[in-house]
Short mmCIF file of C-alpha atoms in Angstrom, two decimals:
data_model
loop_
_atom_site.label_atom_id
_atom_site.label_comp_id
_atom_site.label_asym_id
_atom_site.label_seq_id
_atom_site.Cartn_x
_atom_site.Cartn_y
_atom_site.Cartn_z
CA MET A 1 -36.76 25.09 -35.54
CA THR A 2 -37.02 24.10 -39.18
CA VAL A 3 -34.42 23.94 -41.91
CA GLU A 4 -36.49 25.55 -44.64
CA SER A 5 -33.81 28.17 -45.12
CA VAL A 6 -31.20 25.61 -46.08
CA GLN A 7 -33.06 25.47 -49.38
CA PRO A 8 -32.28 28.39 -51.69
CA ALA A 9 -35.07 30.90 -52.02
CA ASN A 10 -37.39 29.00 -54.39
CA PRO A 11 -34.54 27.66 -56.53
CA GLY A 12 -35.64 27.61 -60.11
CA THR A 13 -39.25 28.40 -59.14
CA PRO A 14 -39.55 32.18 -59.41
CA ALA A 15 -42.80 33.92 -58.80
CA ASN A 16 -43.08 35.01 -62.43
CA ALA A 17 -42.56 31.51 -63.85
CA GLY A 18 -45.60 30.01 -65.52
CA THR A 19 -46.76 26.57 -66.51
CA PRO A 20 -45.29 25.32 -69.81
CA ALA A 21 -47.69 25.88 -72.66
CA ASN A 22 -49.69 22.71 -73.41
CA PRO A 23 -47.00 20.34 -72.16
CA GLY A 24 -49.24 17.43 -71.37
CA THR A 25 -51.27 14.79 -73.09
CA PRO A 26 -54.06 15.53 -75.59
CA ALA A 27 -57.20 13.43 -75.44
CA ASN A 28 -56.29 11.77 -78.75
CA PRO A 29 -52.59 12.05 -79.70
CA GLU A 30 -53.13 10.47 -83.10
CA ALA A 31 -55.75 13.03 -84.10
CA SER A 32 -54.10 16.17 -82.79
CA GLY A 33 -51.49 16.89 -85.47
CA LEU A 34 -48.52 16.04 -83.28
CA ARG A 35 -45.05 16.27 -84.77
CA GLU A 36 -42.28 13.69 -84.92
CA PRO A 37 -39.28 14.94 -82.91
CA PRO A 38 -36.22 15.75 -85.04
CA LEU A 39 -33.30 13.33 -85.12
CA ALA A 40 -30.21 14.64 -83.35
CA GLY A 41 -27.16 15.07 -85.53
CA GLY A 42 -24.03 12.97 -85.40
CA ALA A 43 -25.47 9.47 -85.64
CA VAL A 44 -23.21 6.84 -87.23
CA PRO A 45 -24.23 3.56 -88.87
CA VAL A 46 -25.08 0.67 -86.51
CA LEU A 47 -24.09 2.48 -83.30
CA GLY A 48 -26.21 5.58 -83.87
CA HIS A 49 -25.47 8.14 -81.13
CA GLY A 50 -24.19 5.50 -78.72
CA LEU A 51 -20.53 6.18 -79.47
CA LYS A 52 -20.90 9.88 -78.66
CA LEU A 53 -22.81 9.08 -75.50
CA VAL A 54 -20.03 6.77 -74.30
CA ARG A 55 -17.09 8.95 -75.36
CA ASP A 56 -18.27 12.28 -73.91
CA PRO A 57 -21.76 11.96 -72.46
CA LEU A 58 -21.83 15.35 -70.73
CA ALA A 59 -20.89 17.31 -73.84
CA PHE A 60 -23.27 15.23 -75.95
CA MET A 61 -26.26 15.78 -73.65
CA SER A 62 -25.42 19.48 -73.26
CA GLY A 63 -25.48 19.99 -77.03
CA LEU A 64 -28.84 18.36 -77.72
CA ARG A 65 -30.90 21.50 -77.18
CA GLU A 66 -29.44 22.91 -80.39
CA HIS A 67 -31.37 20.20 -82.24
CA GLY A 68 -34.76 20.80 -80.59
CA ASP A 69 -36.83 20.79 -77.41
CA VAL A 70 -37.43 17.06 -77.85
CA VAL A 71 -35.09 15.06 -80.10
CA ARG A 72 -34.74 11.45 -81.15
CA LEU A 73 -31.57 9.50 -80.43
CA LYS A 74 -30.52 6.22 -81.99
CA LEU A 75 -28.78 3.89 -79.57
CA GLY A 76 -27.98 0.93 -81.77
CA PRO A 77 -31.34 -0.18 -83.22
CA LYS A 78 -33.32 1.52 -80.45
CA THR A 79 -34.92 4.98 -80.59
CA VAL A 80 -34.75 7.04 -77.39
CA TYR A 81 -36.31 10.48 -76.89
CA ALA A 82 -34.29 13.25 -75.20
CA VAL A 83 -35.96 16.22 -73.52
CA THR A 84 -33.81 19.36 -73.40
CA THR A 85 -35.74 22.31 -71.89
CA PRO A 86 -36.52 23.12 -68.25
CA ALA A 87 -40.26 23.46 -68.88
CA LEU A 88 -40.54 20.07 -70.58
CA THR A 89 -38.43 18.25 -67.99
CA GLY A 90 -40.85 19.61 -65.39
CA ALA A 91 -43.81 18.46 -67.47
CA LEU A 92 -42.21 15.04 -67.90
CA ALA A 93 -41.71 14.62 -64.15
CA LEU A 94 -45.28 15.71 -63.36
CA ASN A 95 -47.09 13.75 -66.08
CA PRO A 96 -48.49 10.34 -65.00
CA ASP A 97 -48.13 9.11 -68.61
CA PHE A 98 -44.41 8.69 -67.88
CA LYS A 99 -43.17 6.27 -65.22
CA ILE A 100 -39.86 5.50 -63.56
CA ASP A 101 -38.25 2.99 -65.91
CA GLY A 102 -35.67 2.67 -68.65
CA PRO A 103 -31.99 1.68 -68.85
CA LEU A 104 -30.90 3.58 -65.73
CA TRP A 105 -33.46 1.97 -63.46
CA GLU A 106 -33.07 -1.46 -65.04
CA SER A 107 -29.34 -1.33 -64.27
CA LEU A 108 -30.10 -0.41 -60.66
CA GLU A 109 -32.62 -3.17 -59.98
CA GLY A 110 -29.88 -5.65 -59.12
CA LEU A 111 -28.83 -3.29 -56.36
CA LEU A 112 -32.07 -1.65 -55.26
CA GLY A 113 -34.49 -4.50 -55.97
CA LYS A 114 -37.91 -4.13 -57.56
CA GLU A 115 -39.94 -3.49 -54.41
CA GLY A 116 -38.28 -0.37 -52.98
CA VAL A 117 -39.47 3.21 -53.24
CA ALA A 118 -36.74 4.15 -55.74
CA THR A 119 -37.93 1.78 -58.46
CA ALA A 120 -41.62 1.19 -57.65
CA ASN A 121 -44.46 2.81 -59.57
CA GLY A 122 -48.20 3.38 -59.10
CA PRO A 123 -50.09 2.44 -55.91
CA ARG A 124 -47.10 0.62 -54.37
CA HIS A 125 -44.96 3.72 -54.71
CA ARG A 126 -47.64 5.97 -53.20
CA ARG A 127 -48.04 3.63 -50.22
CA GLN A 128 -44.29 3.46 -49.70
CA ARG A 129 -43.97 7.24 -49.81
CA ARG A 130 -46.59 7.52 -47.07
CA THR A 131 -44.59 5.08 -44.93
CA ILE A 132 -41.20 6.77 -45.21
CA GLN A 133 -42.24 10.43 -45.44
CA PRO A 134 -42.66 10.99 -41.66
CA ALA A 135 -38.94 10.24 -41.16
CA PHE A 136 -38.12 13.25 -43.36
CA ARG A 137 -40.76 15.77 -42.23
CA LEU A 138 -39.37 19.21 -41.45
CA ASP A 139 -40.22 18.81 -37.79
CA ALA A 140 -38.31 15.50 -37.69
CA ILE A 141 -35.03 16.87 -39.07
CA PRO A 142 -33.81 18.62 -35.87
CA GLY A 143 -33.88 15.24 -34.13
CA TYR A 144 -31.06 14.15 -36.42
CA GLY A 145 -29.02 17.27 -35.63
CA PRO A 146 -26.79 15.76 -32.89
CA VAL A 147 -25.72 12.87 -35.16
CA MET A 148 -25.02 15.23 -38.07
CA GLU A 149 -22.94 17.47 -35.79
CA GLU A 150 -21.01 14.56 -34.31
CA GLU A 151 -20.15 13.08 -37.70
CA ALA A 152 -19.26 16.44 -39.29
CA HIS A 153 -16.80 17.27 -36.50
CA ALA A 154 -15.44 13.71 -36.39
CA LEU A 155 -14.63 14.13 -40.08
CA THR A 156 -12.47 17.19 -39.45
CA ASP A 157 -10.91 15.68 -36.32
CA ARG A 158 -9.62 12.72 -38.35
CA TRP A 159 -7.67 15.01 -40.67
CA LYS A 160 -4.12 15.96 -39.78
CA PRO A 161 -3.17 19.58 -40.49
CA GLY A 162 -1.17 19.60 -43.71
CA GLY A 163 -2.03 15.96 -44.38
CA THR A 164 -3.53 14.56 -47.57
CA ILE A 165 -7.22 13.67 -47.66
CA ASP A 166 -8.63 10.94 -49.89
CA CYS A 167 -11.85 12.81 -50.59
CA THR A 168 -13.64 9.81 -52.12
CA SER A 169 -13.35 7.54 -49.09
CA GLU A 170 -13.89 10.35 -46.57
CA SER A 171 -17.01 11.61 -48.34
CA PHE A 172 -18.54 8.14 -48.52
CA ARG A 173 -17.70 7.51 -44.91
CA VAL A 174 -19.46 10.57 -43.50
CA ALA A 175 -22.49 10.29 -45.85
CA VAL A 176 -23.13 6.62 -45.04
CA ARG A 177 -22.56 7.05 -41.32
CA ILE A 178 -25.06 9.91 -41.08
CA ALA A 179 -27.70 8.04 -43.09
CA ALA A 180 -27.23 4.78 -41.18
CA ARG A 181 -27.10 6.32 -37.71
CA CYS A 182 -30.07 8.63 -38.27
CA LEU A 183 -32.43 6.28 -40.11
CA LEU A 184 -31.47 2.87 -38.67
CA ARG A 185 -30.68 3.70 -35.07
CA GLY A 186 -29.02 1.12 -32.85
CA ASP A 187 -25.80 0.23 -31.10
CA CYS A 188 -24.71 -1.97 -34.02
CA MET A 189 -24.74 0.85 -36.56
CA ASP A 190 -21.32 2.35 -35.82
CA GLU A 191 -19.44 -0.73 -37.02
CA ARG A 192 -21.90 -1.53 -39.76
CA ALA A 193 -21.78 2.01 -41.11
CA GLU A 194 -18.11 1.44 -41.89
CA ARG A 195 -18.85 -1.76 -43.80
CA LEU A 196 -21.72 -0.09 -45.65
CA SER A 197 -19.52 2.79 -46.80
CA ILE A 198 -16.83 0.42 -48.15
CA ASP A 199 -19.38 -1.81 -49.90
CA LEU A 200 -21.25 1.07 -51.51
CA ALA A 201 -18.09 2.69 -52.86
CA THR A 202 -17.18 -0.61 -54.56
CA VAL A 203 -20.67 -1.32 -55.88
CA PHE A 204 -21.16 2.06 -57.50
CA ARG A 205 -17.82 1.79 -59.29
CA GLY A 206 -19.29 -1.10 -61.25
CA MET A 207 -22.90 0.01 -61.78
CA TYR A 208 -22.40 2.58 -64.55
CA ARG A 209 -20.26 0.20 -66.61
CA ARG A 210 -23.06 -2.35 -66.51
CA MET A 211 -25.55 0.28 -67.65
CA VAL A 212 -23.71 1.66 -70.69
CA ILE A 213 -21.74 -1.46 -71.67
CA PRO A 214 -24.22 -4.35 -71.28
CA LEU A 215 -21.83 -7.27 -71.68
CA GLY A 216 -24.21 -9.65 -69.94
CA PRO A 217 -22.51 -13.00 -69.24
CA LEU A 218 -19.03 -11.44 -69.31
CA TYR A 219 -19.80 -9.76 -65.99
CA ARG A 220 -20.19 -13.23 -64.48
CA LEU A 221 -16.65 -14.27 -65.36
CA PRO A 222 -14.22 -14.44 -62.42
CA PHE A 223 -12.23 -11.32 -63.28
CA PRO A 224 -10.89 -9.43 -60.21
CA ALA A 225 -13.21 -6.44 -60.78
CA ASN A 226 -16.23 -8.74 -61.08
CA ARG A 227 -15.30 -10.66 -57.94
CA GLU A 228 -14.84 -7.44 -55.97
CA PHE A 229 -18.19 -6.09 -57.20
CA ASN A 230 -20.04 -9.32 -56.39
CA ARG A 231 -18.47 -9.56 -52.94
CA ALA A 232 -19.43 -5.98 -52.06
CA LEU A 233 -22.98 -6.38 -53.40
CA ALA A 234 -23.49 -9.63 -51.46
CA ASP A 235 -22.14 -8.09 -48.26
CA LEU A 236 -24.39 -5.04 -48.68
CA HIS A 237 -27.50 -7.23 -48.85
CA LEU A 238 -26.23 -9.39 -45.98
CA LEU A 239 -25.73 -6.29 -43.84
CA VAL A 240 -29.28 -5.13 -44.47
CA ASP A 241 -30.66 -8.56 -43.54
CA GLU A 242 -28.57 -8.55 -40.33
CA ILE A 243 -29.81 -5.09 -39.36
CA VAL A 244 -33.46 -6.03 -39.89
CA ALA A 245 -33.12 -9.37 -38.08
CA GLU A 246 -31.38 -7.85 -35.06
CA ARG A 247 -33.99 -5.12 -34.75
CA ARG A 248 -36.79 -7.71 -34.80
CA ALA A 249 -35.04 -9.85 -32.20
CA SER A 250 -34.37 -6.89 -29.89
CA GLY A 251 -38.02 -5.92 -29.63
CA GLN A 252 -36.92 -2.28 -29.56
CA LYS A 253 -38.91 0.34 -31.46
CA PRO A 254 -36.88 3.55 -31.70
CA ASP A 255 -38.50 6.37 -33.63
CA ASP A 256 -36.70 5.74 -36.91
CA LEU A 257 -37.30 4.65 -40.48
CA LEU A 258 -36.73 0.94 -39.79
CA THR A 259 -39.42 0.89 -37.12
CA ALA A 260 -41.83 2.55 -39.56
CA LEU A 261 -41.09 -0.13 -42.16
CA LEU A 262 -41.49 -3.02 -39.71
CA GLU A 263 -44.88 -1.68 -38.65
CA ALA A 264 -46.09 -0.73 -42.14
CA LYS A 265 -49.15 -2.37 -43.71
CA ASP A 266 -49.86 -3.20 -47.32
CA ASP A 267 -53.04 -2.25 -49.18
CA ASN A 268 -54.89 -5.18 -47.58
CA GLY A 269 -53.90 -4.19 -44.05
CA ASP A 270 -51.32 -6.96 -43.71
CA PRO A 271 -47.65 -6.41 -42.75
CA ILE A 272 -45.50 -5.70 -45.79
CA GLY A 273 -43.28 -8.55 -46.97
CA GLU A 274 -39.68 -9.22 -45.97
CA GLN A 275 -38.43 -8.52 -49.50
CA GLU A 276 -40.12 -5.13 -49.56
CA ILE A 277 -38.63 -4.21 -46.17
CA HIS A 278 -35.20 -5.26 -47.42
CA ASP A 279 -35.53 -3.34 -50.70
CA GLN A 280 -36.85 -0.26 -48.89
CA VAL A 281 -33.83 -0.13 -46.57
CA VAL A 282 -31.44 -0.56 -49.50
CA ALA A 283 -33.31 2.05 -51.55
CA ILE A 284 -33.14 4.61 -48.75
CA LEU A 285 -29.50 4.03 -47.80
CA THR A 286 -27.93 3.55 -51.20
CA PRO A 287 -28.98 6.34 -53.59
CA GLY A 288 -28.98 8.92 -50.80
CA SER A 289 -25.50 8.02 -49.59
CA GLU A 290 -24.08 7.92 -53.11
CA THR A 291 -25.49 11.28 -54.16
CA VAL A 292 -24.61 13.01 -50.89
CA ALA A 293 -21.07 11.59 -50.98
CA SER A 294 -20.59 12.78 -54.57
CA THR A 295 -21.83 16.25 -53.61
CA ILE A 296 -19.43 16.41 -50.64
CA MET A 297 -16.55 15.59 -53.02
CA TRP A 298 -17.56 18.47 -55.30
CA LEU A 299 -17.92 20.81 -52.33
CA LEU A 300 -14.36 19.98 -51.28
CA GLN A 301 -13.20 20.60 -54.85
CA VAL A 302 -15.05 23.94 -54.91
CA LEU A 303 -13.49 25.08 -51.62
CA ALA A 304 -10.03 24.30 -53.01
CA ALA A 305 -10.69 25.91 -56.41
CA HIS A 306 -12.40 29.03 -55.02
CA PRO A 307 -10.50 30.11 -51.89
CA GLU A 308 -12.38 33.42 -51.86
CA HIS A 309 -15.63 31.55 -51.18
CA ALA A 310 -13.95 29.25 -48.66
CA GLU A 311 -12.83 32.35 -46.78
CA LYS A 312 -16.31 33.85 -47.00
CA VAL A 313 -17.83 30.66 -45.58
CA ARG A 314 -15.28 30.61 -42.74
CA THR A 315 -16.02 34.24 -41.89
CA GLU A 316 -19.77 33.65 -41.97
CA VAL A 317 -19.50 30.60 -39.70
CA GLU A 318 -17.36 32.52 -37.21
CA SER A 319 -19.81 35.43 -37.22
CA VAL A 320 -22.85 33.20 -36.69
CA THR A 321 -21.31 30.93 -34.03
CA GLY A 322 -19.19 33.50 -32.20
CA GLY A 323 -16.21 31.18 -32.59
CA ARG A 324 -17.94 28.16 -31.07
CA PRO A 325 -18.13 24.82 -32.94
CA VAL A 326 -20.81 25.07 -35.61
CA GLY A 327 -23.98 23.18 -34.79
CA PHE A 328 -27.25 22.21 -36.40
CA GLU A 329 -28.97 25.23 -34.85
CA HIS A 330 -26.68 27.54 -36.84
CA VAL A 331 -27.45 26.11 -40.28
CA ARG A 332 -30.51 28.29 -40.81
CA SER A 333 -28.39 31.45 -40.53
CA LEU A 334 -25.56 30.36 -42.87
CA THR A 335 -26.86 32.06 -46.02
CA HIS A 336 -23.66 32.08 -48.07
CA THR A 337 -22.74 28.57 -46.97
CA ASN A 338 -26.12 27.26 -48.10
CA ASN A 339 -25.79 29.07 -51.43
CA VAL A 340 -22.33 27.56 -51.97
CA VAL A 341 -23.92 24.12 -51.57
CA VAL A 342 -26.70 24.91 -54.05
CA GLU A 343 -24.33 26.37 -56.64
CA ALA A 344 -22.06 23.33 -56.37
CA MET A 345 -25.11 21.11 -57.00
CA ARG A 346 -26.06 23.24 -60.00
CA LEU A 347 -22.71 22.94 -61.75
CA ARG A 348 -21.90 19.39 -60.64
CA PRO A 349 -25.15 17.56 -59.97
CA ALA A 350 -24.57 14.09 -58.60
CA VAL A 351 -27.47 12.78 -60.67
CA TRP A 352 -26.64 13.87 -64.21
CA ILE A 353 -29.01 11.68 -66.23
CA LEU A 354 -32.54 10.37 -65.62
CA THR A 355 -34.87 8.16 -67.61
CA ARG A 356 -38.61 7.63 -67.88
CA ARG A 357 -40.82 5.37 -70.01
CA ALA A 358 -44.09 6.26 -71.73
CA VAL A 359 -47.02 4.27 -70.34
CA SER A 360 -49.14 4.81 -73.44
CA ASP A 361 -49.16 6.79 -76.69
CA THR A 362 -48.83 10.32 -75.44
CA ALA A 363 -47.34 13.73 -76.18
CA LEU A 364 -44.76 16.12 -74.80
CA GLY A 365 -44.35 19.69 -75.99
CA GLY A 366 -46.39 19.01 -79.12
CA TYR A 367 -44.34 15.97 -80.10
CA ARG A 368 -45.67 12.42 -80.38
CA ILE A 369 -44.18 9.93 -77.90
CA PRO A 370 -45.15 6.30 -78.57
CA ALA A 371 -46.11 3.84 -75.85
CA GLY A 372 -43.11 2.04 -74.38
CA ALA A 373 -40.63 4.69 -75.54
CA ASP A 374 -37.69 5.53 -73.28
CA ILE A 375 -37.19 9.21 -72.50
CA VAL A 376 -33.93 10.64 -71.19
CA TYR A 377 -32.95 14.03 -69.83
CA SER A 378 -29.90 15.50 -68.16
CA PRO A 379 -30.08 17.75 -65.07
CA TYR A 380 -26.42 18.55 -65.81
CA ALA A 381 -27.31 19.99 -69.22
CA ILE A 382 -30.44 21.77 -67.96
CA GLN A 383 -28.63 23.42 -65.04
CA ARG A 384 -25.73 24.68 -67.18
CA ASP A 385 -27.78 26.05 -70.07
CA ALA A 386 -26.85 29.60 -71.10
CA ARG A 387 -30.53 30.27 -71.89
CA SER A 388 -31.35 29.91 -68.20
CA TYR A 389 -28.29 31.35 -66.48
CA ALA A 390 -26.17 34.44 -67.01
CA ARG A 391 -22.47 33.47 -66.96
CA HIS A 392 -23.75 29.92 -66.88
CA LEU A 393 -20.39 28.22 -66.26
CA ASP A 394 -19.23 30.60 -63.50
CA PHE A 395 -19.32 29.45 -59.89
CA ASP A 396 -21.53 32.18 -58.43
CA PRO A 397 -23.31 31.35 -55.15
CA ASP A 398 -24.87 34.81 -55.05
CA ARG A 399 -27.14 33.85 -57.93
CA TRP A 400 -29.25 32.10 -55.24
CA LEU A 401 -29.90 35.26 -53.26
CA PRO A 402 -33.68 35.87 -53.33
CA GLU A 403 -33.56 38.85 -55.66
CA ARG A 404 -31.52 36.94 -58.25
CA ALA A 405 -33.07 33.48 -57.84
CA ARG A 406 -36.29 34.88 -59.27
CA GLU A 407 -34.52 35.24 -62.63
CA VAL A 408 -34.02 31.46 -62.96
CA PRO A 409 -36.66 29.75 -65.15
CA LYS A 410 -38.98 27.27 -63.53
CA TYR A 411 -37.52 23.73 -63.40
CA ALA A 412 -34.07 24.98 -64.46
CA MET A 413 -32.86 23.98 -60.99
CA SER A 414 -34.53 20.94 -59.43
CA PRO A 415 -31.75 19.11 -57.57
CA PHE A 416 -34.23 16.89 -55.75
CA SER A 417 -36.67 16.47 -58.68
CA VAL A 418 -40.35 17.44 -58.52
CA GLY A 419 -43.77 15.83 -58.27
CA ASN A 420 -44.34 12.39 -56.77
CA ARG A 421 -40.71 11.41 -57.51
CA LYS A 422 -39.32 14.32 -55.51
CA CYS A 423 -36.62 13.06 -53.16
CA PRO A 424 -38.24 12.69 -49.71
CA SER A 425 -34.93 13.45 -47.98
CA ASP A 426 -34.34 16.87 -49.57
CA HIS A 427 -34.29 18.86 -46.31
CA PHE A 428 -32.35 16.11 -44.55
CA SER A 429 -29.70 16.17 -47.30
CA MET A 430 -29.43 19.95 -47.44
CA ALA A 431 -29.03 20.19 -43.67
CA GLN A 432 -26.15 17.72 -43.56
CA LEU A 433 -24.43 19.20 -46.63
CA SER A 434 -24.53 22.73 -45.21
CA LEU A 435 -23.40 21.58 -41.77
CA ILE A 436 -20.48 19.57 -43.19
CA THR A 437 -19.42 22.47 -45.43
CA ALA A 438 -19.50 24.85 -42.47
CA ALA A 439 -17.59 22.49 -40.15
CA ILE A 440 -14.74 21.77 -42.58
CA SER A 441 -14.46 25.39 -43.74
CA ALA A 442 -14.26 26.69 -40.17
CA LYS A 443 -11.19 24.56 -39.54
CA TYR A 444 -9.33 24.17 -42.85
CA ARG A 445 -8.59 25.66 -46.22
CA PHE A 446 -7.71 23.22 -49.01
CA GLU A 447 -5.05 22.81 -51.68
CA GLN A 448 -4.66 20.19 -54.39
CA ALA A 449 -2.22 17.45 -53.33
CA GLY A 450 0.20 15.60 -55.58
CA GLY A 451 -1.54 13.01 -57.76
CA SER A 452 -4.94 14.65 -57.40
CA ASP A 453 -7.26 14.53 -60.40
CA ASP A 454 -10.39 16.66 -60.07
CA THR A 455 -11.66 16.07 -63.59
CA THR A 456 -15.16 14.63 -63.79
CA ARG A 457 -15.67 10.90 -63.53
CA VAL A 458 -18.90 9.91 -65.24
CA GLY A 459 -20.73 7.00 -63.70
CA ILE A 460 -24.27 6.62 -62.48
CA THR A 461 -23.37 9.78 -60.58
CA LEU A 462 -20.77 12.47 -61.25
CA ARG A 463 -17.78 12.78 -58.97
CA PRO A 464 -14.12 13.84 -59.23
CA GLN A 465 -11.83 11.15 -60.64
CA ASN A 466 -9.45 11.03 -57.68
CA LEU A 467 -9.63 14.14 -55.53
CA LEU A 468 -6.72 14.42 -53.10
CA LEU A 469 -6.49 17.59 -51.04
CA ARG A 470 -4.22 18.94 -48.33
CA ALA A 471 -6.09 20.26 -45.31
CA MET A 472 -4.31 23.46 -44.26
CA PRO A 473 -5.22 25.18 -40.98
CA TRP A 474 -6.36 28.78 -41.30
#
């Protein structure tokens, strides 16, 4: 079987959606009468828009469309271009004049390296995509089903009825374990998956601060937070080296992503380098685990905040499984469950901000974009825009039923991006998210526990500040 149906029916890509009018690059930008994008309001001397972006970044990004389709931002002395419409974010992602780069990716290079698929560009990126893509083909996903099932049910078995769940640690744990056990198979992965989940939770706490508050040498001072961050980052890289070394020494070649990397060739037909193998493993494990974990946290929050949908998911699971434990083979039939996942990703996308950099003097939507300019856009703002969605702030999974999904403008919902930067693990991620949602909803309903704080924590990803829930048996 396939898991095509775990994707909403053409989310954000309705049959009547067209290509944005003249979104791309004219042959000669200087001679084509291009306009200068307007300056967004609210800039202050010296800091420009930086203060607003730090104080309330989600509200700031969500309000930019009022100033134009493309607007200029001042971040200190630097000019950054913000894109605010679905059509132009699609054009940006599909246009080779814009590459993966900018402040977000620069902040991640210390974690992901410069030779992995997440941060590479051009021919290297295309070669790397060809290497890793077979691990995420639709016909490969069912092979991961038993691990996904085992981890989803182990998650619910750990919870005591009526007990309090630390949703942050539990979400990281299941996301990392599934990724590690499916993509880096081996007897050593059970123990190492635990270390990976602890390290990644610590590392990502510090990454956003380093992106928006570039204090440089101060992050090298021996403050407790810096020591904890450095220890976790070092252990993460050590773990990856241990995993690669042990696989080489074993001589085993299971059908997994690590085997594909160890047998991959570069453009000259030679084996790829050790650093690239290392960076590829980190790039596959890290962003995927972080974004999936953040989404699981929001799904838990949604199930607690919307008990009517939690009940509907439970009823659907029971109807599809006949009361048996939910399995991978059931995911395709869980229509409402899948739509709950998609709607949670719409309102609370893990990846809320993305950056690109102009390769050369170019254009976007009739506006001039100079070479070397940084461009920023926010999936959070795009996916909550009232121009694209009726009752845009309501949690409404039924908006992803086929007859209603056609109303959504093209590129207004692209949770896994588009074009050559589209996440290769989209079907893998959707399958595990739907299976986890079904497994926990079949067994428990959820209530906020004392001390819980489900307000949004803004970092490199979005997640609840400190979500604590009580797991109550049905």
